[in-house]
Amino acid sequence: MLKKAVFVIVLLGLLTIGVWYVSIPDRYVKETIERALVFGGLSPLKERRLSVSLEGFGKDPLFGFHVKRAVIRRGETEVLSIVDLRGRIDMLSLLRMTPGVKLRGDIAGGGLALRITMSGGRTHLSFELKGARVEKLEAVRVLKTLKGSGVLDVKGIFDVPVRANGLKGVSGEVLLSIKNMKFRDVFSGSIYLPLSLFSRMRASIRMDGGELGIEALSMEGKDIYSRLKGAFRGLVFKGALEVMPGPGFPEGMLSVIQRYRESPGYYRIPLRGSVARLM
């Protein structure tokens, strides 16, 4: 009886290996990963000419795989790269008819954990990035106006219809923080952000039905605080940055925003413009 059980286990193992290495083409697995990394190729992302390429792809035992480097590009420009990307298909999820995969990798020196599951005609994505260096992010290096350094932590969830019509039906939330922040001030058209005054940023960004909104965004420095208020319509933001220095903040450092002063200890900088202007 024991020999039969061992034989069955070995046979199932060989079948599993055969299915993974032989029956499921490498190309299919690669294309699935590539689609997942750009949210299934949503039409707005296609319009931004985003594409993914996997370098050094290979399969590992037990439905695992590894990628030396995954690169997301906008046209010919790299905007994000993930190195030492490793993942595994969750076999239990396949039995439950809710396919899922777990991924881990490195982005700009920070650790990435990503989980993707599909059920009920929707793709559910959750991710967390800890300790990434802002100045090493390709997306920041290619920006024309946003320059600086810091340590980035990001956590988020997204829910995407499999047959998405643009961003309609997409919902999600992203929480991010940047500490040890050292950024240059931003001057771009009607957008002015005195980022050099602050050393920490926290933000909560939500997407509901394809509409993007900033739930909260605040920045802190030594004896100074600010918060962003406003809303997006598409990629155009309209609102204001409120800056509130404390009594101990050097008056001379506020010279660049003196014209926005509305009362002692309160400055309001109106903001209106497209996020694309920062790119």
Coordinates of N, CA, C and O in Angstrom, one line a residue, residues 61-188:
P61 N 11.2 25.0 -10.6 CA 10.3 23.9 -10.3 C 9.1 24.4 -9.5 O 9.1 25.5 -9.0
L62 N 8.1 23.6 -9.5 CA 6.8 23.9 -8.8 C 6.2 25.2 -9.2 O 5.8 26.0 -8.5
F63 N 6.1 25.3 -10.6 CA 5.4 26.5 -11.2 C 6.0 27.8 -10.8 O 5.3 28.8 -10.7
G64 N 7.3 27.8 -10.6 CA 8.0 29.1 -10.4 C 8.7 29.6 -11.6 O 8.9 28.9 -12.6
F65 N 9.1 30.8 -11.6 CA 9.9 31.4 -12.7 C 10.7 32.5 -12.2 O 10.6 33.0 -11.0
H66 N 11.7 32.9 -13.0 CA 12.6 34.0 -12.6 C 12.9 34.9 -13.8 O 12.9 34.4 -14.9
V67 N 13.1 36.2 -13.6 CA 13.5 37.1 -14.6 C 14.6 37.9 -14.1 O 14.6 38.5 -13.0
K68 N 15.7 38.0 -14.9 CA 16.9 38.8 -14.5 C 16.5 40.2 -14.4 O 16.9 40.9 -13.5
R69 N 15.7 40.7 -15.4 CA 15.4 42.2 -15.3 C 14.1 42.3 -16.2 O 14.0 41.9 -17.3
A70 N 13.1 43.0 -15.5 CA 11.9 43.4 -16.2 C 11.9 44.9 -16.4 O 12.1 45.6 -15.5
V71 N 11.7 45.3 -17.7 CA 11.8 46.7 -18.0 C 10.5 47.2 -18.6 O 9.9 46.7 -19.5
I72 N 10.0 48.3 -18.0 CA 8.8 49.0 -18.5 C 9.3 50.3 -19.2 O 10.0 51.1 -18.6
R73 N 8.8 50.4 -20.5 CA 9.3 51.6 -21.3 C 8.1 52.4 -21.7 O 7.0 51.9 -21.9
R74 N 8.3 53.7 -21.9 CA 7.4 54.6 -22.5 C 8.0 55.0 -23.8 O 9.0 55.7 -23.9
G75 N 7.6 54.4 -24.9 CA 8.3 54.5 -26.2 C 9.6 53.8 -26.1 O 9.7 52.6 -25.8
E76 N 10.7 54.6 -26.3 CA 12.0 54.0 -26.2 C 12.7 54.3 -24.8 O 13.8 53.9 -24.6
T77 N 12.0 55.0 -23.9 CA 12.6 55.5 -22.7 C 12.2 54.5 -21.5 O 11.0 54.3 -21.3
E78 N 13.2 54.1 -20.8 CA 12.9 53.2 -19.6 C 12.3 54.1 -18.5 O 12.8 55.2 -18.2
V79 N 11.2 53.7 -17.9 CA 10.6 54.4 -16.8 C 10.6 53.6 -15.5 O 10.4 54.1 -14.4
L80 N 10.8 52.2 -15.6 CA 10.9 51.4 -14.4 C 11.6 50.1 -14.8 O 11.3 49.5 -15.8
S81 N 12.4 49.7 -13.9 CA 13.0 48.3 -14.1 C 13.0 47.6 -12.8 O 13.2 48.1 -11.7
I82 N 12.7 46.3 -12.9 CA 12.6 45.4 -11.7 C 13.7 44.3 -11.9 O 13.7 43.6 -12.9
V83 N 14.6 44.2 -11.0 CA 15.7 43.2 -11.2 C 15.4 42.0 -10.2 O 14.8 42.2 -9.2
D84 N 16.0 40.9 -10.6 CA 15.9 39.7 -9.9 C 14.4 39.4 -9.5 O 14.1 39.1 -8.4
L85 N 13.6 39.5 -10.5 CA 12.1 39.2 -10.3 C 11.9 37.7 -10.3 O 12.3 37.0 -11.2
R86 N 11.2 37.3 -9.2 CA 10.9 35.9 -9.0 C 9.5 35.7 -8.6 O 8.9 36.5 -7.9
G87 N 8.8 34.7 -9.2 CA 7.4 34.5 -8.9 C 7.0 33.0 -8.9 O 7.8 32.1 -9.3
R88 N 5.8 32.8 -8.5 CA 5.3 31.4 -8.4 C 3.8 31.4 -8.6 O 3.1 32.3 -8.0
I89 N 3.3 30.5 -9.4 CA 1.8 30.4 -9.5 C 1.3 29.6 -8.3 O 1.8 28.6 -8.0
D90 N 0.2 30.2 -7.8 CA -0.4 29.5 -6.6 C -1.3 28.4 -7.1 O -2.3 28.6 -7.7
M91 N -0.8 27.1 -6.8 CA -1.6 26.0 -7.3 C -3.0 25.9 -6.7 O -3.9 25.4 -7.3
L92 N -3.1 26.2 -5.4 CA -4.4 26.2 -4.7 C -5.4 27.1 -5.4 O -6.6 26.8 -5.5
S93 N -4.9 28.3 -5.9 CA -5.7 29.2 -6.6 C -6.3 28.6 -7.9 O -7.4 28.9 -8.3
L94 N -5.4 27.8 -8.5 CA -5.9 27.2 -9.8 C -7.0 26.2 -9.5 O -8.0 26.1 -10.2
L95 N -6.9 25.5 -8.4 CA -7.9 24.5 -8.0 C -9.2 25.2 -7.6 O -10.3 24.7 -7.8
R96 N -9.1 26.5 -7.1 CA -10.3 27.3 -6.7 C -10.8 28.0 -7.9 O -11.8 28.8 -7.8
M97 N -10.2 27.9 -9.1 CA -10.6 28.6 -10.3 C -10.4 30.1 -10.2 O -11.1 30.9 -10.8
T98 N -9.5 30.5 -9.3 CA -9.1 31.9 -9.2 C -7.6 32.0 -9.3 O -6.9 32.2 -8.3
P99 N -7.1 31.9 -10.6 CA -5.6 31.9 -10.8 C -4.9 33.1 -10.1 O -5.4 34.2 -10.1
G100 N -3.8 32.8 -9.4 CA -3.1 33.8 -8.7 C -1.6 33.6 -8.9 O -1.1 32.4 -9.1
V101 N -0.8 34.7 -8.8 CA 0.7 34.6 -8.8 C 1.3 35.5 -7.8 O 0.7 36.6 -7.6
K102 N 2.4 35.1 -7.2 CA 3.1 36.0 -6.3 C 4.4 36.3 -6.9 O 5.1 35.5 -7.5
L103 N 4.8 37.6 -6.8 CA 6.1 38.1 -7.4 C 6.9 38.8 -6.3 O 6.3 39.5 -5.5
R104 N 8.2 38.7 -6.4 CA 9.1 39.5 -5.6 C 10.3 40.0 -6.5 O 10.7 39.2 -7.4
G105 N 10.8 41.2 -6.2 CA 11.9 41.7 -6.9 C 12.5 42.9 -6.3 O 12.2 43.2 -5.1
D106 N 13.3 43.6 -7.0 CA 14.1 44.7 -6.4 C 13.8 45.9 -7.4 O 14.1 45.8 -8.6
I107 N 13.4 47.0 -6.8 CA 13.2 48.3 -7.6 C 14.1 49.4 -6.9 O 13.8 49.7 -5.7
A108 N 15.1 49.9 -7.6 CA 15.9 51.0 -7.1 C 16.4 50.8 -5.6 O 16.4 51.7 -4.8
G109 N 16.8 49.5 -5.4 CA 17.3 49.2 -4.1 C 16.3 48.8 -3.0 O 16.6 48.5 -1.9
G110 N 15.0 48.9 -3.4 CA 13.9 48.6 -2.5 C 13.3 47.2 -2.8 O 13.3 46.8 -4.0
G111 N 12.7 46.6 -1.8 CA 12.1 45.3 -2.0 C 10.6 45.4 -2.4 O 9.8 46.1 -1.8
L112 N 10.3 44.7 -3.5 CA 8.9 44.7 -4.1 C 8.3 43.3 -3.8 O 8.8 42.3 -4.1
A113 N 7.0 43.4 -3.3 CA 6.2 42.2 -3.2 C 4.9 42.5 -3.9 O 4.2 43.5 -3.7
L114 N 4.5 41.6 -4.8 CA 3.3 41.8 -5.7 C 2.5 40.5 -5.8 O 3.0 39.5 -5.9
R115 N 1.2 40.7 -5.6 CA 0.3 39.5 -5.7 C -0.8 39.9 -6.7 O -1.4 40.9 -6.6
I116 N -1.1 39.0 -7.7 CA -2.1 39.2 -8.7 C -3.0 37.9 -8.6 O -2.6 36.8 -8.7
T117 N -4.3 38.2 -8.5 CA -5.3 37.1 -8.6 C -6.4 37.5 -9.6 O -6.7 38.7 -9.8
M118 N -7.0 36.5 -10.2 CA -8.1 36.8 -11.1 C -9.4 36.0 -10.7 O -9.3 34.8 -10.5
S119 N -10.5 36.7 -10.6 CA -11.7 36.0 -10.2 C -12.9 36.9 -10.6 O -12.8 38.1 -10.6
G120 N -14.0 36.3 -10.9 CA -15.2 37.0 -11.3 C -15.0 38.0 -12.4 O -15.7 39.1 -12.4
G121 N -14.2 37.7 -13.4 CA -14.0 38.7 -14.5 C -13.2 39.9 -14.1 O -13.2 40.9 -14.9
R122 N -12.4 39.8 -13.0 CA -11.6 41.0 -12.6 C -10.3 40.5 -12.2 O -10.1 39.4 -11.8
T123 N -9.3 41.4 -12.3 CA -7.9 41.2 -11.8 C -7.7 42.0 -10.6 O -7.9 43.2 -10.6
H124 N -7.3 41.4 -9.5 CA -7.0 42.0 -8.3 C -5.5 42.1 -8.1 O -4.8 41.0 -8.1
L125 N -5.0 43.3 -7.8 CA -3.5 43.4 -7.7 C -3.2 44.2 -6.4 O -3.8 45.2 -6.1
S126 N -2.3 43.6 -5.6 CA -1.8 44.3 -4.4 C -0.3 44.3 -4.4 O 0.3 43.3 -4.9
F127 N 0.3 45.4 -4.0 CA 1.8 45.4 -4.0 C 2.3 46.3 -2.8 O 1.5 47.1 -2.2
E128 N 3.6 46.1 -2.5 CA 4.2 46.9 -1.5 C 5.7 47.0 -1.9 O 6.3 46.0 -2.3
L129 N 6.2 48.2 -1.9 CA 7.6 48.5 -2.2 C 8.2 49.2 -0.9 O 7.6 50.2 -0.5
K130 N 9.3 48.7 -0.4 CA 9.9 49.3 0.8 C 11.3 49.7 0.5 O 12.1 48.9 0.0
G131 N 11.7 50.9 0.9 CA 13.1 51.3 0.9 C 13.7 51.6 -0.5 O 14.9 51.5 -0.6
A132 N 12.9 52.0 -1.5 CA 13.4 52.3 -2.8 C 14.1 53.7 -2.8 O 13.5 54.6 -2.1
R133 N 15.2 53.9 -3.4 CA 15.9 55.1 -3.5 C 15.2 56.0 -4.7 O 15.3 55.5 -5.8
V134 N 14.7 57.1 -4.3 CA 14.0 57.9 -5.3 C 14.9 58.3 -6.5 O 14.5 58.2 -7.7
E135 N 16.1 58.7 -6.2 CA 17.0 59.1 -7.2 C 17.5 58.0 -8.2 O 18.0 58.3 -9.2
K136 N 17.2 56.8 -7.8 CA 17.6 55.7 -8.7 C 16.4 55.2 -9.5 O 16.6 54.3 -10.4
L137 N 15.2 55.7 -9.3 CA 14.1 55.4 -10.1 C 14.2 56.0 -11.5 O 14.3 57.2 -11.7
E138 N 14.1 55.1 -12.5 CA 14.2 55.6 -13.9 C 13.1 56.7 -14.2 O 13.3 57.7 -14.9
A139 N 11.9 56.5 -13.6 CA 10.8 57.4 -13.9 C 11.1 58.8 -13.4 O 10.7 59.8 -14.0
V140 N 11.9 58.9 -12.3 CA 12.3 60.2 -11.7 C 13.5 60.8 -12.5 O 13.5 62.0 -12.8
R141 N 14.4 59.9 -12.9 CA 15.6 60.4 -13.7 C 15.2 61.1 -15.0 O 15.9 61.9 -15.5
V142 N 14.1 60.6 -15.6 CA 13.8 61.1 -16.9 C 12.8 62.3 -16.9 O 12.6 63.0 -17.9
L143 N 12.3 62.7 -15.7 CA 11.5 63.8 -15.5 C 12.3 65.1 -15.7 O 13.4 65.2 -15.3
K144 N 11.6 66.1 -16.4 CA 12.3 67.3 -16.7 C 12.4 68.2 -15.5 O 13.3 69.0 -15.3
T145 N 11.3 68.2 -14.6 CA 11.2 69.2 -13.6 C 11.4 68.7 -12.2 O 11.7 69.4 -11.3
L146 N 11.1 67.4 -11.9 CA 11.1 66.8 -10.6 C 12.5 66.1 -10.3 O 12.7 65.1 -10.9
K147 N 13.3 66.8 -9.5 CA 14.6 66.2 -9.2 C 14.9 66.2 -7.7 O 14.6 67.1 -7.0
G148 N 15.5 65.1 -7.3 CA 15.8 65.0 -5.9 C 16.1 63.6 -5.4 O 16.3 62.7 -6.2
S149 N 16.1 63.4 -4.1 CA 16.5 62.1 -3.5 C 15.6 61.9 -2.3 O 15.0 62.8 -1.8
G150 N 15.6 60.6 -1.9 CA 14.8 60.2 -0.7 C 14.6 58.7 -0.7 O 15.0 58.0 -1.6
V151 N 13.9 58.3 0.4 CA 13.6 56.8 0.5 C 12.1 56.7 0.4 O 11.3 57.3 1.2
L152 N 11.7 55.9 -0.6 CA 10.3 55.7 -0.9 C 9.7 54.4 -0.4 O 10.3 53.3 -0.6
D153 N 8.5 54.5 0.2 CA 7.7 53.3 0.6 C 6.4 53.5 -0.1 O 5.8 54.6 0.0
V154 N 5.9 52.4 -0.7 CA 4.6 52.5 -1.4 C 3.8 51.2 -1.1 O 4.4 50.1 -1.1
K155 N 2.5 51.4 -0.9 CA 1.6 50.2 -0.7 C 0.3 50.5 -1.4 O -0.2 51.6 -1.3
G156 N -0.2 49.5 -2.2 CA -1.4 49.8 -2.9 C -2.2 48.6 -3.3 O -1.7 47.4 -3.3
I157 N -3.4 48.8 -3.7 CA -4.3 47.7 -4.2 C -5.0 48.3 -5.4 O -5.4 49.5 -5.5
F158 N -5.3 47.4 -6.4 CA -6.1 47.8 -7.6 C -7.0 46.7 -8.0 O -6.7 45.5 -7.8
D159 N -8.2 47.1 -8.5 CA -9.1 46.1 -9.0 C -9.5 46.5 -10.4 O -10.0 47.6 -10.7
V160 N -9.2 45.6 -11.4 CA -9.3 46.0 -12.8 C -10.1 45.0 -13.5 O -9.9 43.8 -13.4
P161 N -11.2 45.4 -14.2 CA -12.0 44.5 -15.0 C -11.1 43.9 -16.1 O -10.3 44.5 -16.7
V162 N -11.3 42.6 -16.4 CA -10.6 41.9 -17.4 C -10.8 42.5 -18.7 O -9.9 42.7 -19.5
R163 N -12.0 42.9 -19.0 CA -12.4 43.6 -20.3 C -12.6 45.1 -20.0 O -13.7 45.6 -20.1
A164 N -11.6 45.7 -19.6 CA -11.7 47.1 -19.2 C -11.8 48.0 -20.4 O -11.2 47.9 -21.4
N165 N -12.7 49.0 -20.3 CA -12.9 50.0 -21.3 C -12.2 51.3 -20.8 O -12.8 52.1 -20.1
G166 N -11.0 51.4 -21.2 CA -10.2 52.5 -20.6 C -10.0 52.3 -19.1 O -9.8 51.2 -18.7
L167 N -10.1 53.4 -18.4 CA -9.9 53.3 -16.9 C -11.3 53.1 -16.2 O -11.3 53.0 -15.0
K168 N -12.4 53.1 -17.0 CA -13.7 53.0 -16.3 C -13.8 51.6 -15.7 O -13.4 50.6 -16.2
G169 N -14.3 51.6 -14.5 CA -14.4 50.3 -13.7 C -13.2 50.0 -12.9 O -13.2 49.1 -12.1
V170 N -12.1 50.8 -13.1 CA -10.8 50.5 -12.3 C -10.9 51.3 -11.0 O -11.3 52.4 -10.9
S171 N -10.6 50.6 -9.9 CA -10.6 51.2 -8.6 C -9.4 50.8 -7.8 O -8.8 49.7 -8.1
G172 N -9.0 51.6 -6.9 CA -7.8 51.2 -6.1 C -7.3 52.4 -5.2 O -7.9 53.5 -5.2
E173 N -6.3 52.1 -4.5 CA -5.8 53.1 -3.5 C -4.3 52.9 -3.4 O -3.8 51.7 -3.3
V174 N -3.5 53.9 -3.3 CA -2.1 53.9 -3.1 C -1.7 54.8 -1.9 O -2.2 55.9 -1.8
L175 N -0.9 54.2 -1.0 CA -0.4 55.0 0.1 C 1.1 55.1 -0.1 O 1.8 54.1 -0.3
L176 N 1.7 56.3 0.0 CA 3.1 56.4 -0.2 C 3.7 57.4 0.8 O 3.0 58.3 1.3
S177 N 5.0 57.2 1.1 CA 5.7 58.1 1.9 C 7.2 58.2 1.4 O 7.7 57.3 0.9
I178 N 7.7 59.4 1.5 CA 9.1 59.6 1.2 C 9.8 60.3 2.4 O 9.3 61.3 2.9
K179 N 10.8 59.6 2.9 CA 11.5 60.2 4.0 C 13.0 60.6 3.6 O 13.4 60.2 2.5
N180 N 13.6 61.4 4.4 CA 15.0 61.9 4.0 C 14.9 62.6 2.7 O 15.8 62.5 1.9
M181 N 13.8 63.3 2.5 CA 13.5 63.9 1.2 C 14.4 65.2 0.9 O 14.4 66.1 1.8
K182 N 15.0 65.2 -0.2 CA 15.8 66.4 -0.6 C 15.5 66.7 -2.1 O 16.1 66.1 -3.0
F183 N 14.5 67.6 -2.3 CA 14.0 67.8 -3.7 C 14.3 69.3 -4.0 O 14.2 70.2 -3.2
R184 N 14.5 69.5 -5.3 CA 14.5 70.9 -5.8 C 13.1 71.5 -5.9 O 12.1 70.7 -6.1
D185 N 13.0 72.8 -5.9 CA 11.7 73.4 -6.1 C 11.2 73.1 -7.6 O 12.1 73.0 -8.5
V186 N 9.9 73.0 -7.8 CA 9.4 72.8 -9.1 C 8.8 74.0 -9.7 O 7.9 74.7 -9.1
F187 N 9.2 74.4 -10.9 CA 8.7 75.5 -11.6 C 8.3 75.0 -13.0 O 9.1 74.6 -13.8
S188 N 7.0 74.9 -13.3 CA 6.5 74.4 -14.6 C 5.2 75.1 -14.9 O 4.1 74.7 -14.4

